[in-house]
């Protein structure tokens, strides 16, 4: 796998995994937190509703118990007392009419109170107000009283009446014939009962009031709905199986509180048995429905102080209504997370490329270098470690390069030395052979000059030139012999300028013939140490080569100076034909020449090389910007002293 892919894969994994886990954890936690907040909120709103219903029922109870204390009611007590004894009160009609008017007005003011009945101790209804008016007499009893409802001989009912606690409002269900809900309809609420006591006589009758439930219905209708909640009120009644689970109010099926109840509409038919049982066994809580995607919240409330019956106030909320806001938040979080992911993946790509690029380039360079291509230096960039790596590579490559150069140079010198040694032997033989004829020429020259009369000036000069040339040839032969014998230099101090000028005289002839001018630029007072003859030989060789390569009218420059490190540097620079780069390596080979036969021996540069190297120096030939060649010689300054001592010793030996 490529490094870039590898890095971006790991960086991506390192960002994607934690980010995904984080997003899942955050959304999961927030969702749980959000739904538990919703549960709490809906539960609290149900409790508020229950508290309001409780306040309303309490108010009704207070009003009904106050009714018993009212003046018309007090006045009616004597009628009830007479009735208990089987007598008809002389002012029955008047008092009943007064109480009737009072109760009519009362029910007009408190519309919640539907029907009010005033019963004697035997349970007969002496007065009944319904729909805000006194009901006409319905039945003439055995007693002198006319009754508003049919007399009912129901001992159980009478028992319940008699057991009603004194001085407070209690609740019970009227027998069906006295109920306002007939024909099988089930009344929504129990009736309120207050025993009527007469001082000194005890209970003389009962005041019964049934609530229409109108106010409770309004409260339920107006109760704030959380998340489109649907309200339901059901009755739990362990005493009355016919009312157990009865639905008193249900928005879903349009059943209002004031309606007569439908026996088939029960808690379990609406919500399923499991949820109905759960709700029936816990006073409050929240349960998910299995039949619909909803959650039901319920709070239990006991409306009747003396009854076991209780109401379950239920709010059904659709899941999506609860989770809709959170879904939007989650979508937002997921979208942001996705954007963050894409951004981090892109960043991973970019950074992987940034990290991998220098390494890839380095690897490429290494391969290229291993294939033998020239070293391509890379500027260190990237992270610190990569920069160090690049630095190390550059250092290694440079060290190798240097080592290779040193090795090549050493090899070259070895070959050169071998060549010099082999030609040295040959040159020594030739030198010996040439030396004798040259000595003969010189001796004969001396004889001829001595014999020649003084007036033959011209001839004498020619003979002198002949002898000079023979002497030069002899010196060359000696030079060859020296070269062949590797004669160590005889060191002495050389004043460079006069030394160079003297040397120039020797090549003057050749320069003139080639129409070449020679310019000398020597640092003022420049001194060097070395073998004056050997070094002159070098300069002559370089100058002759330069002159021979020059075109007529060209200039040859000799420059000599001190280098900063004290080395002596001199060069011979011409504007001549130049040298083919392909043969640069061979120039110092013995007998290598490009000159026509008879003009060049191919020994000049190899002899010069031998001399310079024995001086511990360096000689080089390079093309220059004038199209010609610059031959440079560099002689070490510091070794001069040592070499001189050594040279002197050896010279003395020679
Ligand atoms: P020779 O001069 O006898 O040929 P050298 O050893 O002096 O022998 O020179 C070897 C070769 O180097 C020459 O034949 C020539 O090709 C080349 N050479 C040396 N100096 C120069 C120069 N200044 N310009 C051009 N070529 C040169």
XYZ file of C-alpha atoms and ligand atoms in Angstrom:
681
model
C 0.000 0.000 0.000
C 1.323 3.472 -0.845
C 2.572 5.589 2.037
C 0.121 8.365 1.213
C -2.842 5.967 1.205
C -1.574 4.419 4.401
C -1.241 7.731 6.232
C -4.586 9.059 4.999
C -6.250 5.742 5.924
C -4.938 5.850 9.472
C -5.590 9.560 9.913
C -9.111 9.045 8.540
C -9.681 6.106 10.868
C -8.323 8.112 13.773
C -10.819 10.893 13.054
C -13.794 8.941 11.707
C -13.988 6.387 14.520
C -13.889 8.740 17.508
C -16.090 11.242 15.709
C -18.704 8.598 14.880
C -18.644 7.187 18.407
C -18.837 10.719 19.819
C -21.753 11.670 17.577
C -23.602 8.438 18.430
C -22.987 8.909 22.155
C -23.944 12.590 22.087
C -27.104 12.038 20.044
C -28.072 8.970 22.114
C -27.477 10.813 25.381
C -29.262 13.977 24.180
C -32.195 11.930 22.890
C -32.563 10.138 26.235
C -32.206 13.419 28.079
C -34.690 15.087 25.785
C -37.336 12.359 26.105
C -36.933 12.177 29.889
C -37.408 15.985 29.955
C -40.541 15.549 27.820
C -41.792 12.805 30.167
C -41.263 15.095 33.127
C -42.917 18.030 31.375
C -46.006 16.072 30.305
C -46.219 14.430 33.759
C -46.080 17.874 35.378
C -48.789 19.239 33.094
C -51.009 16.256 33.989
C -50.432 16.936 37.673
C -51.395 20.585 37.153
C -54.581 19.489 35.418
C -55.392 17.075 38.247
C -54.756 19.825 40.809
C -57.167 22.130 38.955
C -59.849 19.414 38.836
C -59.312 18.816 42.538
C -59.705 22.523 43.276
C -62.911 22.605 41.272
C -64.417 19.587 43.046
C -63.408 20.995 46.391
C -65.138 24.231 45.526
C -68.263 22.295 44.566
C -68.146 20.412 47.857
C -67.794 23.651 49.796
C -70.702 25.222 47.941
C -72.930 22.184 48.515
C -72.131 22.003 52.231
C -72.770 25.760 52.468
C -76.122 25.151 50.786
C -77.228 23.062 53.761
C -76.510 26.013 56.049
C -78.511 28.488 53.932
C -81.605 30.181 55.475
C -84.238 28.601 53.163
C -82.659 25.198 53.910
C -82.759 25.926 57.673
C -86.394 26.915 57.304
C -87.095 23.649 55.457
C -85.635 21.570 58.302
C -88.902 21.735 60.235
C -90.761 20.448 57.156
C -88.306 17.526 56.978
C -88.677 16.944 60.689
C -92.477 16.761 60.315
C -92.108 14.478 57.340
C -89.945 12.101 59.368
C -92.772 11.819 61.836
C -95.340 11.288 59.100
C -96.950 14.731 59.457
C -97.405 17.360 56.895
C -95.969 20.692 57.851
C -98.656 23.387 57.741
C -96.324 25.698 55.747
C -94.954 22.948 53.497
C -96.049 24.608 50.279
C -94.663 28.006 51.235
C -91.328 26.724 52.476
C -90.923 24.327 49.575
C -91.635 27.214 47.194
C -89.104 29.466 48.965
C -86.428 26.760 48.945
C -87.277 25.925 45.335
C -86.778 29.532 44.213
C -83.547 29.715 46.185
C -82.197 26.504 44.674
C -83.294 27.544 41.167
C -81.224 30.699 41.509
C -78.397 28.695 43.003
C -78.217 26.269 40.091
C -78.397 29.199 37.699
C -75.302 30.636 39.399
C -73.412 27.356 39.682
C -74.186 25.546 36.433
C -71.985 22.607 37.456
C -74.595 21.471 39.897
C -77.075 19.677 37.680
C -79.842 18.263 39.831
C -80.489 19.009 43.511
C -82.709 16.759 45.551
C -83.966 17.224 49.092
C -84.850 13.824 50.561
C -86.570 12.964 53.805
C -85.036 10.317 56.051
C -86.923 7.601 54.198
C -85.342 8.551 50.924
C -88.366 10.234 49.391
C -87.664 13.260 47.240
C -89.553 16.173 48.626
C -88.017 18.738 46.319
C -86.107 18.408 43.098
C -84.509 21.118 40.976
C -83.301 20.083 37.520
C -82.287 22.263 34.635
C -82.620 25.273 36.919
C -86.273 24.720 37.742
C -88.351 22.987 40.363
C -89.683 19.677 39.086
C -93.384 19.216 39.483
C -94.787 16.693 41.900
C -94.653 13.316 40.371
C -96.076 11.079 42.987
C -98.569 11.396 45.854
C -97.212 9.288 48.700
C -98.970 7.482 51.474
C -97.880 10.392 53.577
C -99.537 13.679 53.162
C -96.587 14.794 50.996
C -96.412 14.845 47.223
C -93.031 13.588 45.943
C -91.036 14.834 43.065
C -89.874 11.307 42.178
C -91.378 7.940 42.437
C -91.037 6.509 45.923
C -88.331 3.951 46.042
C -88.257 1.209 48.547
C -84.557 0.359 48.246
C -83.164 -0.703 51.583
C -79.566 -0.789 50.293
C -79.851 2.766 49.102
C -81.351 3.823 52.446
C -78.495 2.072 54.217
C -75.977 3.961 52.158
C -77.814 7.224 52.841
C -77.824 6.598 56.549
C -74.158 5.757 56.594
C -73.210 9.091 54.984
C -70.909 10.940 57.368
C -72.408 13.883 59.189
C -71.333 17.460 58.514
C -69.493 16.721 55.305
C -70.062 15.979 51.670
C -69.736 12.356 50.644
C -70.482 10.644 47.362
C -72.543 7.756 46.209
C -74.402 6.516 43.196
C -78.152 6.957 43.183
C -80.296 3.988 42.265
C -80.970 3.980 38.577
C -84.588 5.204 38.902
C -83.308 8.326 40.668
C -80.458 8.888 38.356
C -80.565 11.572 35.708
C -78.995 9.032 33.384
C -81.566 6.464 32.529
C -82.011 3.955 29.766
C -78.760 2.139 30.471
C -76.546 5.206 30.299
C -73.962 5.323 33.018
C -73.603 8.631 34.906
C -70.118 10.177 34.688
C -69.837 11.036 38.355
C -71.061 9.990 41.759
C -73.650 12.206 43.460
C -72.778 14.366 46.402
C -74.732 13.646 49.599
C -74.963 15.880 52.700
C -77.095 14.752 55.662
C -79.391 17.560 56.940
C -79.272 17.774 60.712
C -81.699 19.599 62.966
C -80.571 20.708 66.282
C -81.614 18.308 68.962
C -83.213 15.947 66.464
C -80.340 14.551 64.451
C -80.629 13.757 60.778
C -83.940 14.884 59.324
C -83.166 14.537 55.638
C -80.549 14.582 52.927
C -79.403 17.031 50.330
C -78.262 15.322 47.133
C -76.568 17.160 44.315
C -75.152 15.718 41.140
C -72.440 17.439 39.187
C -72.826 17.838 35.455
C -69.031 17.741 35.093
C -69.290 20.757 32.755
C -66.440 22.650 34.415
C -64.207 19.580 34.458
C -65.010 19.065 30.798
C -64.034 22.680 30.048
C -60.815 22.228 32.004
C -59.987 19.097 30.054
C -60.792 20.778 26.760
C -58.748 23.859 27.563
C -55.834 22.074 29.228
C -52.620 22.884 27.374
C -51.688 20.005 25.086
C -48.057 19.109 25.009
C -46.835 17.747 21.707
C -50.396 17.390 20.345
C -51.330 15.164 23.272
C -54.794 13.557 23.362
C -56.565 13.590 26.735
C -58.593 10.725 28.164
C -60.112 10.289 31.628
C -61.008 6.788 32.827
C -62.482 5.590 36.097
C -60.897 2.861 38.164
C -63.395 1.361 40.524
C -62.659 -1.775 42.555
C -66.144 -1.579 44.140
C -68.096 -1.428 40.921
C -66.985 -3.808 38.175
C -69.462 -2.116 35.812
C -67.503 1.121 36.173
C -64.020 -0.373 36.237
C -61.994 1.109 33.415
C -64.931 3.150 32.203
C -63.937 5.993 29.898
C -65.355 9.275 31.228
C -63.786 11.583 28.674
C -61.942 10.816 25.486
C -60.965 13.248 22.799
C -60.119 10.465 20.383
C -63.620 9.017 20.299
C -65.338 12.395 20.930
C -66.782 11.309 24.260
C -67.355 14.335 26.475
C -67.397 14.314 30.241
C -71.046 15.411 30.401
C -72.192 12.623 28.073
C -73.681 9.422 29.385
C -70.997 6.800 29.297
C -70.773 4.012 26.797
C -70.209 0.695 28.591
C -68.127 -0.720 25.740
C -65.618 2.124 25.877
C -63.084 0.914 28.449
C -59.460 1.502 29.311
C -58.357 -1.818 27.836
C -60.295 -1.338 24.592
C -58.591 2.001 24.065
C -55.052 1.187 25.122
C -54.796 -2.620 25.253
C -54.871 -4.852 28.330
C -51.160 -4.653 29.102
C -50.989 -0.869 29.136
C -54.375 -0.652 30.940
C -53.064 -2.956 33.678
C -49.811 -1.007 33.944
C -51.712 2.252 34.279
C -54.145 0.756 36.802
C -51.330 -0.456 39.059
C -49.197 2.694 39.083
C -50.371 6.121 40.274
C -48.430 7.865 37.515
C -45.978 7.068 34.759
C -45.413 6.751 31.046
C -45.792 3.647 28.872
C -45.279 2.986 25.164
C -48.249 1.599 23.269
C -47.804 -1.469 21.115
C -50.858 -0.883 18.961
C -49.896 2.626 17.784
C -46.642 4.583 17.658
C -47.603 6.524 20.781
C -46.617 6.993 24.384
C -49.217 7.375 27.130
C -48.684 9.419 30.281
C -51.075 9.001 33.177
C -51.751 10.466 36.624
C -54.223 8.959 39.082
C -56.608 11.133 41.062
C -59.177 10.261 43.719
C -62.151 12.579 43.269
C -64.425 11.126 45.980
C -63.139 11.270 49.569
C -65.282 8.342 50.725
C -64.983 6.110 47.675
C -62.245 3.829 46.386
C -63.044 4.964 42.858
C -60.344 7.022 41.177
C -59.750 8.741 37.836
C -56.875 8.168 35.521
C -56.052 11.333 33.610
C -54.249 10.113 30.490
C -52.396 12.031 27.830
C -51.513 10.093 24.681
C -48.701 11.599 22.649
C -47.535 10.372 19.267
C -43.893 9.348 19.218
C -43.083 11.466 16.218
C -44.654 14.504 17.913
C -42.303 13.965 20.872
C -39.275 13.174 18.817
C -39.909 15.607 15.928
C -37.945 18.519 17.456
C -35.191 16.206 18.504
C -35.154 14.606 15.065
C -34.429 18.032 13.620
C -31.649 18.568 16.183
C -30.257 15.106 15.420
C -30.380 15.778 11.680
C -28.484 19.002 12.353
C -25.897 17.181 14.484
C -25.512 14.426 11.881
C -25.191 16.969 9.085
C -22.529 18.881 11.016
C -20.772 15.616 11.879
C -20.868 14.584 8.213
C -19.420 17.961 7.191
C -16.741 17.650 9.897
C -15.987 14.149 8.629
C -15.669 15.258 5.023
C -13.474 18.170 6.118
C -11.276 15.894 8.230
C -11.015 13.345 5.390
C -9.961 16.077 2.981
C -7.482 17.410 5.534
C -6.198 13.861 6.055
C -5.677 13.565 2.285
C -3.875 16.879 2.086
C -1.694 16.269 5.142
C -0.940 12.689 4.006
C 0.210 14.093 0.682
C 2.270 16.760 2.446
C 3.918 14.184 4.719
C 4.411 11.575 2.012
C 5.677 13.879 -0.747
C 9.193 14.527 0.669
C 9.551 10.841 1.601
C 8.455 9.733 -1.876
C 10.852 12.212 -3.465
C 13.637 11.023 -1.185
C 12.899 7.386 -2.094
C 12.901 8.339 -5.774
C 16.253 10.120 -5.369
C 17.698 7.155 -3.502
C 16.630 4.796 -6.288
C 17.982 7.137 -8.961
C 21.231 7.499 -7.035
C 21.470 3.721 -6.674
C 21.008 3.409 -10.451
C 24.047 5.658 -10.819
C 22.262 8.854 -11.815
C 23.870 12.036 -10.499
C 22.832 13.133 -7.031
C 19.777 15.381 -7.028
C 19.989 17.512 -3.893
C 16.620 18.035 -2.242
C 16.106 21.115 -0.142
C 15.088 19.765 3.286
C 11.473 20.510 4.017
C 8.543 18.829 5.805
C 8.525 17.778 9.443
C 11.673 17.835 11.565
C 12.178 14.055 11.272
C 11.803 14.140 7.487
C 14.200 17.099 7.272
C 16.697 15.099 9.337
C 16.214 12.146 6.988
C 16.813 14.336 3.934
C 19.865 15.890 5.593
C 21.224 12.430 6.379
C 20.615 11.298 2.808
C 22.306 14.400 1.402
C 25.234 13.914 3.782
C 25.528 10.237 2.856
C 25.323 10.980 -0.875
C 27.906 13.755 -0.616
C 30.263 11.551 1.390
C 29.871 8.798 -1.194
C 30.384 11.295 -3.983
C 33.556 12.624 -2.355
C 34.817 9.110 -1.760
C 34.109 8.232 -5.380
C 35.924 11.342 -6.603
C 38.922 10.562 -4.366
C 38.914 6.977 -5.583
C 38.724 8.076 -9.256
C 41.517 10.557 -8.726
C 43.663 7.975 -6.963
C 42.939 5.506 -9.727
C 43.756 8.077 -12.348
C 47.000 8.955 -10.626
C 47.854 5.300 -10.302
C 47.348 4.755 -14.000
C 49.224 7.962 -14.728
C 52.141 6.875 -12.532
C 52.173 3.480 -14.187
C 52.253 5.105 -17.588
C 54.953 7.524 -16.503
C 56.994 4.685 -15.087
C 56.752 2.680 -18.299
C 57.613 5.592 -20.545
C 60.240 6.651 -18.040
C 62.222 3.516 -18.822
C 61.935 4.108 -22.517
C 62.735 7.814 -22.179
C 65.837 7.008 -20.140
C 67.141 4.854 -22.993
C 66.367 7.483 -25.636
C 67.847 10.236 -23.427
C 71.141 8.405 -23.106
C 71.264 7.830 -26.853
C 70.519 11.535 -27.606
C 72.831 12.983 -25.007
C 76.038 11.903 -26.775
C 75.189 13.417 -30.220
C 74.015 16.619 -28.493
C 77.248 16.881 -26.533
C 79.135 16.372 -29.807
C 77.099 19.194 -31.435
C 77.890 21.502 -28.517
C 81.611 20.691 -28.579
C 81.770 21.121 -32.326
C 79.790 24.397 -32.061
C 82.303 25.717 -29.524
C 85.171 24.745 -31.896
C 83.521 26.407 -34.894
C 82.861 29.621 -32.944
C 86.436 29.695 -31.739
C 87.700 29.155 -35.331
C 85.453 31.780 -36.873
C 87.055 35.210 -37.424
C 85.515 38.047 -35.374
C 84.161 39.893 -38.434
C 81.838 36.990 -39.298
C 79.389 38.372 -36.801
C 76.352 36.904 -38.509
C 77.832 33.397 -38.669
C 79.012 33.620 -35.060
C 75.467 34.557 -34.002
C 74.000 31.616 -35.968
C 76.488 29.235 -34.412
C 75.624 30.680 -31.012
C 71.883 30.098 -31.690
C 72.723 26.555 -32.836
C 74.545 25.991 -29.599
C 71.694 27.542 -27.584
C 69.217 25.222 -29.258
C 71.520 22.278 -28.722
C 71.794 23.311 -25.115
C 68.009 23.520 -24.838
C 67.719 20.124 -26.478
C 70.267 18.846 -24.038
C 68.299 20.324 -21.181
C 65.163 18.687 -22.497
C 66.926 15.411 -22.777
C 68.176 15.969 -19.270
C 64.617 16.838 -18.341
C 63.433 13.578 -19.906
C 66.131 11.773 -18.055
C 65.160 13.598 -14.900
C 61.517 12.765 -15.561
C 62.424 9.203 -16.233
C 64.558 9.094 -13.152
C 61.891 10.986 -11.214
C 64.544 13.444 -10.114
C 63.423 15.199 -6.951
C 63.227 18.981 -7.298
C 66.084 21.134 -6.045
C 64.218 23.743 -4.046
C 65.266 27.341 -4.073
C 63.524 30.676 -3.732
C 62.365 31.986 -7.059
C 61.479 35.583 -7.739
C 58.612 34.866 -10.095
C 58.642 37.932 -12.366
C 62.309 37.717 -13.606
C 61.978 33.937 -13.738
C 58.917 34.254 -15.984
C 60.536 36.974 -18.117
C 63.600 34.806 -18.669
C 61.362 31.953 -19.675
C 59.523 34.169 -22.124
C 62.738 34.918 -23.967
C 63.039 31.222 -24.675
C 59.650 31.037 -26.378
C 59.851 34.419 -28.044
C 60.922 32.963 -31.322
C 57.943 30.631 -31.473
C 55.539 33.413 -30.443
C 56.788 35.713 -33.144
C 56.456 32.982 -35.735
C 52.831 32.473 -34.732
C 52.209 36.259 -34.442
C 51.125 35.831 -30.856
C 51.693 38.401 -28.121
C 52.366 37.280 -24.584
C 51.209 39.346 -21.629
C 52.601 38.865 -18.173
C 50.608 39.655 -15.021
C 52.609 38.795 -11.932
C 51.763 39.906 -8.465
C 54.220 42.463 -7.176
C 57.175 40.801 -5.419
C 55.725 37.312 -5.780
C 58.140 34.674 -4.600
C 57.873 30.932 -4.792
C 60.046 28.012 -3.929
C 60.793 25.093 -6.177
C 63.194 23.694 -8.722
C 63.808 26.631 -11.022
C 64.644 24.487 -14.061
C 61.906 21.955 -13.643
C 59.303 24.639 -13.127
C 60.613 26.582 -16.116
C 60.226 23.422 -18.129
C 56.592 23.326 -17.063
C 55.990 26.955 -18.024
C 57.720 26.477 -21.396
C 55.580 23.425 -22.150
C 52.382 25.264 -21.284
C 53.412 28.360 -23.265
C 54.409 26.358 -26.349
C 51.097 24.532 -26.286
C 49.236 27.864 -25.944
C 51.239 29.492 -28.766
C 50.776 26.521 -31.047
C 47.003 26.503 -30.455
C 46.637 30.299 -30.917
C 45.552 32.059 -34.087
C 47.732 34.836 -35.448
C 47.043 38.054 -33.508
C 45.868 36.208 -30.370
C 47.129 36.994 -26.944
C 48.475 34.578 -24.369
C 48.213 35.670 -20.745
C 50.517 34.457 -18.001
C 49.144 35.254 -14.573
C 50.766 34.478 -11.245
C 49.591 35.326 -7.763
C 49.271 34.258 -4.180
C 46.108 32.420 -3.204
C 44.337 33.278 0.070
C 45.701 30.080 1.648
C 49.234 31.001 0.603
C 49.429 28.612 -2.376
C 51.092 29.878 -5.539
C 48.801 29.926 -8.498
C 49.832 30.569 -12.038
C 48.023 30.038 -15.266
C 48.574 30.256 -18.983
C 45.447 31.385 -20.727
C 45.059 31.448 -24.501
C 42.355 32.299 -27.056
C 43.274 29.472 -29.354
C 41.524 26.506 -30.866
C 40.489 25.081 -27.492
C 40.327 21.445 -26.622
C 37.680 18.840 -27.320
C 36.022 17.915 -23.976
C 36.189 14.226 -24.949
C 39.994 14.218 -24.829
C 40.367 16.268 -21.630
C 41.047 13.063 -19.672
C 43.826 11.949 -22.003
C 45.804 15.197 -22.267
C 48.242 14.165 -19.562
C 48.831 10.716 -21.025
C 52.411 10.297 -22.219
C 52.720 10.540 -26.001
C 49.151 11.722 -26.390
C 49.148 14.416 -28.992
C 46.749 15.859 -31.517
C 49.522 17.647 -33.322
C 50.896 16.512 -36.683
C 53.807 14.154 -36.675
C 57.027 16.061 -36.079
C 55.332 18.941 -34.244
C 54.191 17.247 -31.101
C 55.708 14.520 -28.991
C 52.844 14.176 -26.549
C 55.316 14.401 -23.690
C 54.938 18.066 -22.679
C 51.990 17.761 -20.358
C 52.949 14.367 -18.900
C 56.435 15.697 -18.073
C 54.861 18.811 -16.577
C 52.471 16.695 -14.540
C 55.389 14.672 -13.150
C 57.248 17.860 -12.163
C 54.260 19.551 -10.554
C 53.279 16.448 -8.647
C 56.804 16.046 -7.320
C 56.444 19.608 -6.065
C 53.277 18.448 -4.263
C 51.173 20.638 -6.578
C 48.356 20.253 -8.997
C 48.075 20.919 -12.723
C 44.897 21.184 -14.738
C 43.708 22.040 -18.229
C 40.211 23.484 -18.747
C 38.451 25.189 -21.645
C 37.957 28.922 -20.973
C 35.371 31.536 -21.900
C 37.540 32.890 -24.770
C 37.194 29.570 -26.606
C 40.757 28.687 -25.739
C 42.319 26.805 -22.889
C 43.471 27.781 -19.435
C 46.267 25.694 -17.979
C 46.554 26.195 -14.214
C 49.313 25.170 -11.853
C 48.911 25.317 -8.134
C 51.893 24.807 -5.851
C 51.519 24.365 -2.135
C 53.143 27.104 -0.046
C 53.427 25.296 3.275
C 55.143 22.194 2.004
C 57.837 24.202 0.229
C 60.112 24.358 3.256
C 59.815 20.666 3.984
C 60.198 19.687 0.371
C 63.167 21.967 -0.023
C 64.979 20.280 2.825
C 64.063 16.923 1.383
C 64.855 18.019 -2.155
C 68.254 19.365 -1.121
C 69.100 16.131 0.576
C 68.055 14.091 -2.376
C 69.660 16.510 -4.820
C 72.912 16.145 -2.971
C 72.528 12.426 -3.283
C 71.848 12.758 -7.029
P 52.337 17.969 -27.550
O 52.294 19.396 -27.305
O 53.694 17.501 -27.977
O 51.255 17.440 -28.384
P 51.544 17.865 -24.874
O 51.589 16.798 -23.815
O 52.198 19.104 -24.520
O 52.123 17.245 -26.159
O 50.054 18.155 -25.230
C 49.190 17.102 -25.441
C 47.995 17.616 -26.200
O 47.253 18.506 -25.403
C 48.270 18.412 -27.417
O 48.521 17.579 -28.539
C 47.024 19.237 -27.596
O 46.099 18.487 -28.279
C 46.586 19.440 -26.207
N 46.864 20.756 -25.738
C 47.749 21.070 -24.759
N 47.712 22.415 -24.540
C 46.800 22.925 -25.377
C 46.318 24.248 -25.619
N 46.800 25.325 -24.980
N 45.340 24.399 -26.555
C 44.859 23.344 -27.221
N 45.248 22.074 -27.007
C 46.244 21.867 -26.119
